[in-house]
JSON list of C-alpha atoms in Angstrom, two decimals:
[
{"chain": "A", "resi": 804, "resn": "UNK", "atom": "CA", "xyz": [95.87, 132.22, 110.97]},
{"chain": "A", "resi": 805, "resn": "UNK", "atom": "CA", "xyz": [97.35, 134.69, 113.41]},
{"chain": "A", "resi": 806, "resn": "UNK", "atom": "CA", "xyz": [99.48, 136.72, 111.04]},
{"chain": "A", "resi": 807, "resn": "UNK", "atom": "CA", "xyz": [102.75, 135.25, 112.34]},
{"chain": "A", "resi": 808, "resn": "UNK", "atom": "CA", "xyz": [102.69, 131.68, 111.04]},
{"chain": "A", "resi": 809, "resn": "UNK", "atom": "CA", "xyz": [102.09, 129.64, 107.89]},
{"chain": "A", "resi": 810, "resn": "UNK", "atom": "CA", "xyz": [98.65, 128.84, 106.55]},
{"chain": "A", "resi": 811, "resn": "UNK", "atom": "CA", "xyz": [97.13, 127.36, 103.42]},
{"chain": "A", "resi": 812, "resn": "UNK", "atom": "CA", "xyz": [94.86, 124.89, 101.68]},
{"chain": "A", "resi": 813, "resn": "UNK", "atom": "CA", "xyz": [95.16, 121.37, 100.25]},
{"chain": "A", "resi": 814, "resn": "UNK", "atom": "CA", "xyz": [92.77, 120.11, 97.57]},
{"chain": "A", "resi": 815, "resn": "UNK", "atom": "CA", "xyz": [92.59, 116.50, 96.45]},
{"chain": "A", "resi": 816, "resn": "UNK", "atom": "CA", "xyz": [91.99, 114.76, 93.15]},
{"chain": "A", "resi": 817, "resn": "UNK", "atom": "CA", "xyz": [89.02, 112.39, 93.25]},
{"chain": "A", "resi": 818, "resn": "UNK", "atom": "CA", "xyz": [91.34, 109.36, 93.17]},
{"chain": "A", "resi": 819, "resn": "UNK", "atom": "CA", "xyz": [93.57, 110.74, 95.97]},
{"chain": "A", "resi": 820, "resn": "UNK", "atom": "CA", "xyz": [96.67, 110.61, 93.75]},
{"chain": "A", "resi": 821, "resn": "UNK", "atom": "CA", "xyz": [97.27, 114.30, 93.34]},
{"chain": "A", "resi": 822, "resn": "UNK", "atom": "CA", "xyz": [95.97, 117.73, 94.05]},
{"chain": "A", "resi": 823, "resn": "UNK", "atom": "CA", "xyz": [96.94, 121.30, 94.73]},
{"chain": "A", "resi": 824, "resn": "UNK", "atom": "CA", "xyz": [98.59, 123.02, 97.69]},
{"chain": "A", "resi": 825, "resn": "UNK", "atom": "CA", "xyz": [98.37, 126.75, 98.33]},
{"chain": "A", "resi": 826, "resn": "UNK", "atom": "CA", "xyz": [100.67, 127.93, 101.12]},
{"chain": "A", "resi": 827, "resn": "UNK", "atom": "CA", "xyz": [101.03, 131.42, 102.57]},
{"chain": "A", "resi": 828, "resn": "UNK", "atom": "CA", "xyz": [103.93, 132.61, 104.66]},
{"chain": "A", "resi": 829, "resn": "UNK", "atom": "CA", "xyz": [102.48, 135.27, 106.90]},
{"chain": "A", "resi": 830, "resn": "UNK", "atom": "CA", "xyz": [104.99, 137.21, 109.06]},
{"chain": "A", "resi": 831, "resn": "UNK", "atom": "CA", "xyz": [106.64, 133.96, 110.17]},
{"chain": "A", "resi": 832, "resn": "UNK", "atom": "CA", "xyz": [110.29, 134.34, 111.14]},
{"chain": "A", "resi": 833, "resn": "UNK", "atom": "CA", "xyz": [111.34, 131.07, 109.52]},
{"chain": "A", "resi": 834, "resn": "UNK", "atom": "CA", "xyz": [111.41, 131.03, 105.70]},
{"chain": "A", "resi": 835, "resn": "UNK", "atom": "CA", "xyz": [110.95, 127.23, 105.62]},
{"chain": "A", "resi": 836, "resn": "UNK", "atom": "CA", "xyz": [107.93, 125.06, 106.38]},
{"chain": "A", "resi": 837, "resn": "UNK", "atom": "CA", "xyz": [107.21, 121.32, 106.26]},
{"chain": "A", "resi": 838, "resn": "UNK", "atom": "CA", "xyz": [103.85, 119.69, 105.61]},
{"chain": "A", "resi": 839, "resn": "UNK", "atom": "CA", "xyz": [103.23, 115.94, 105.85]},
{"chain": "A", "resi": 840, "resn": "UNK", "atom": "CA", "xyz": [101.06, 115.07, 102.85]},
{"chain": "A", "resi": 841, "resn": "UNK", "atom": "CA", "xyz": [100.40, 111.47, 103.96]},
{"chain": "A", "resi": 842, "resn": "UNK", "atom": "CA", "xyz": [97.01, 112.23, 105.57]},
{"chain": "A", "resi": 843, "resn": "UNK", "atom": "CA", "xyz": [95.88, 114.09, 102.44]},
{"chain": "A", "resi": 844, "resn": "UNK", "atom": "CA", "xyz": [97.32, 112.85, 99.18]},
{"chain": "A", "resi": 845, "resn": "UNK", "atom": "CA", "xyz": [99.80, 110.38, 97.69]},
{"chain": "A", "resi": 846, "resn": "UNK", "atom": "CA", "xyz": [102.35, 112.33, 95.64]},
{"chain": "A", "resi": 847, "resn": "UNK", "atom": "CA", "xyz": [105.62, 111.61, 93.85]},
{"chain": "A", "resi": 848, "resn": "UNK", "atom": "CA", "xyz": [106.31, 115.02, 92.33]},
{"chain": "A", "resi": 849, "resn": "UNK", "atom": "CA", "xyz": [105.63, 118.68, 92.92]},
{"chain": "A", "resi": 850, "resn": "UNK", "atom": "CA", "xyz": [105.36, 121.51, 90.38]},
{"chain": "A", "resi": 851, "resn": "UNK", "atom": "CA", "xyz": [105.31, 125.22, 91.21]},
{"chain": "A", "resi": 852, "resn": "UNK", "atom": "CA", "xyz": [102.44, 126.95, 89.43]},
{"chain": "A", "resi": 853, "resn": "UNK", "atom": "CA", "xyz": [102.77, 130.44, 90.93]},
{"chain": "A", "resi": 854, "resn": "UNK", "atom": "CA", "xyz": [104.47, 132.40, 93.68]},
{"chain": "A", "resi": 855, "resn": "UNK", "atom": "CA", "xyz": [108.08, 132.68, 94.69]},
{"chain": "A", "resi": 856, "resn": "UNK", "atom": "CA", "xyz": [110.16, 130.15, 96.53]},
{"chain": "A", "resi": 857, "resn": "UNK", "atom": "CA", "xyz": [110.92, 126.50, 96.20]},
{"chain": "A", "resi": 858, "resn": "UNK", "atom": "CA", "xyz": [109.25, 123.20, 97.01]},
{"chain": "A", "resi": 859, "resn": "UNK", "atom": "CA", "xyz": [110.41, 119.60, 97.07]},
{"chain": "A", "resi": 860, "resn": "UNK", "atom": "CA", "xyz": [109.13, 116.25, 98.25]},
{"chain": "A", "resi": 861, "resn": "UNK", "atom": "CA", "xyz": [111.06, 114.20, 100.78]},
{"chain": "A", "resi": 862, "resn": "UNK", "atom": "CA", "xyz": [109.04, 111.01, 101.08]},
{"chain": "A", "resi": 863, "resn": "UNK", "atom": "CA", "xyz": [105.59, 112.13, 102.23]},
{"chain": "A", "resi": 864, "resn": "UNK", "atom": "CA", "xyz": [106.93, 115.47, 103.48]},
{"chain": "A", "resi": 865, "resn": "UNK", "atom": "CA", "xyz": [106.48, 118.59, 101.39]},
{"chain": "A", "resi": 866, "resn": "UNK", "atom": "CA", "xyz": [109.31, 121.00, 102.22]},
{"chain": "A", "resi": 867, "resn": "UNK", "atom": "CA", "xyz": [108.83, 124.58, 101.09]},
{"chain": "A", "resi": 868, "resn": "UNK", "atom": "CA", "xyz": [110.78, 127.77, 101.37]},
{"chain": "A", "resi": 869, "resn": "UNK", "atom": "CA", "xyz": [109.34, 131.22, 100.73]},
{"chain": "A", "resi": 870, "resn": "UNK", "atom": "CA", "xyz": [112.04, 133.88, 101.07]},
{"chain": "A", "resi": 871, "resn": "UNK", "atom": "CA", "xyz": [109.81, 136.88, 101.80]},
{"chain": "A", "resi": 872, "resn": "UNK", "atom": "CA", "xyz": [107.18, 137.45, 104.47]},
{"chain": "A", "resi": 873, "resn": "UNK", "atom": "CA", "xyz": [103.65, 137.63, 103.04]},
{"chain": "A", "resi": 874, "resn": "UNK", "atom": "CA", "xyz": [104.68, 135.44, 100.12]},
{"chain": "A", "resi": 875, "resn": "UNK", "atom": "CA", "xyz": [102.92, 132.38, 98.76]},
{"chain": "A", "resi": 876, "resn": "UNK", "atom": "CA", "xyz": [103.38, 129.23, 96.69]},
{"chain": "A", "resi": 877, "resn": "UNK", "atom": "CA", "xyz": [100.73, 127.50, 94.61]},
{"chain": "A", "resi": 878, "resn": "UNK", "atom": "CA", "xyz": [101.79, 123.93, 93.92]},
{"chain": "A", "resi": 879, "resn": "UNK", "atom": "CA", "xyz": [100.52, 120.93, 91.98]},
{"chain": "A", "resi": 880, "resn": "UNK", "atom": "CA", "xyz": [101.34, 117.57, 93.53]},
{"chain": "A", "resi": 881, "resn": "UNK", "atom": "CA", "xyz": [100.98, 114.32, 91.61]}
]
């Protein structure tokens, strides 16, 4: 992390069919970010557990939007 990008963590369920995603928007100019989940986890749905913003799945791509700098989203994918 450099303070001007997006960063986060992905955890996996033992069977690889779900997990959690924690994303932080540092001082990034763009409020939107895309993460390809294919290398990490197979998911069909996403649920926001905490934070502000929105998340949706588009195939294997997780598309998120966090409106404010220094915001976060904690997501459950399954």
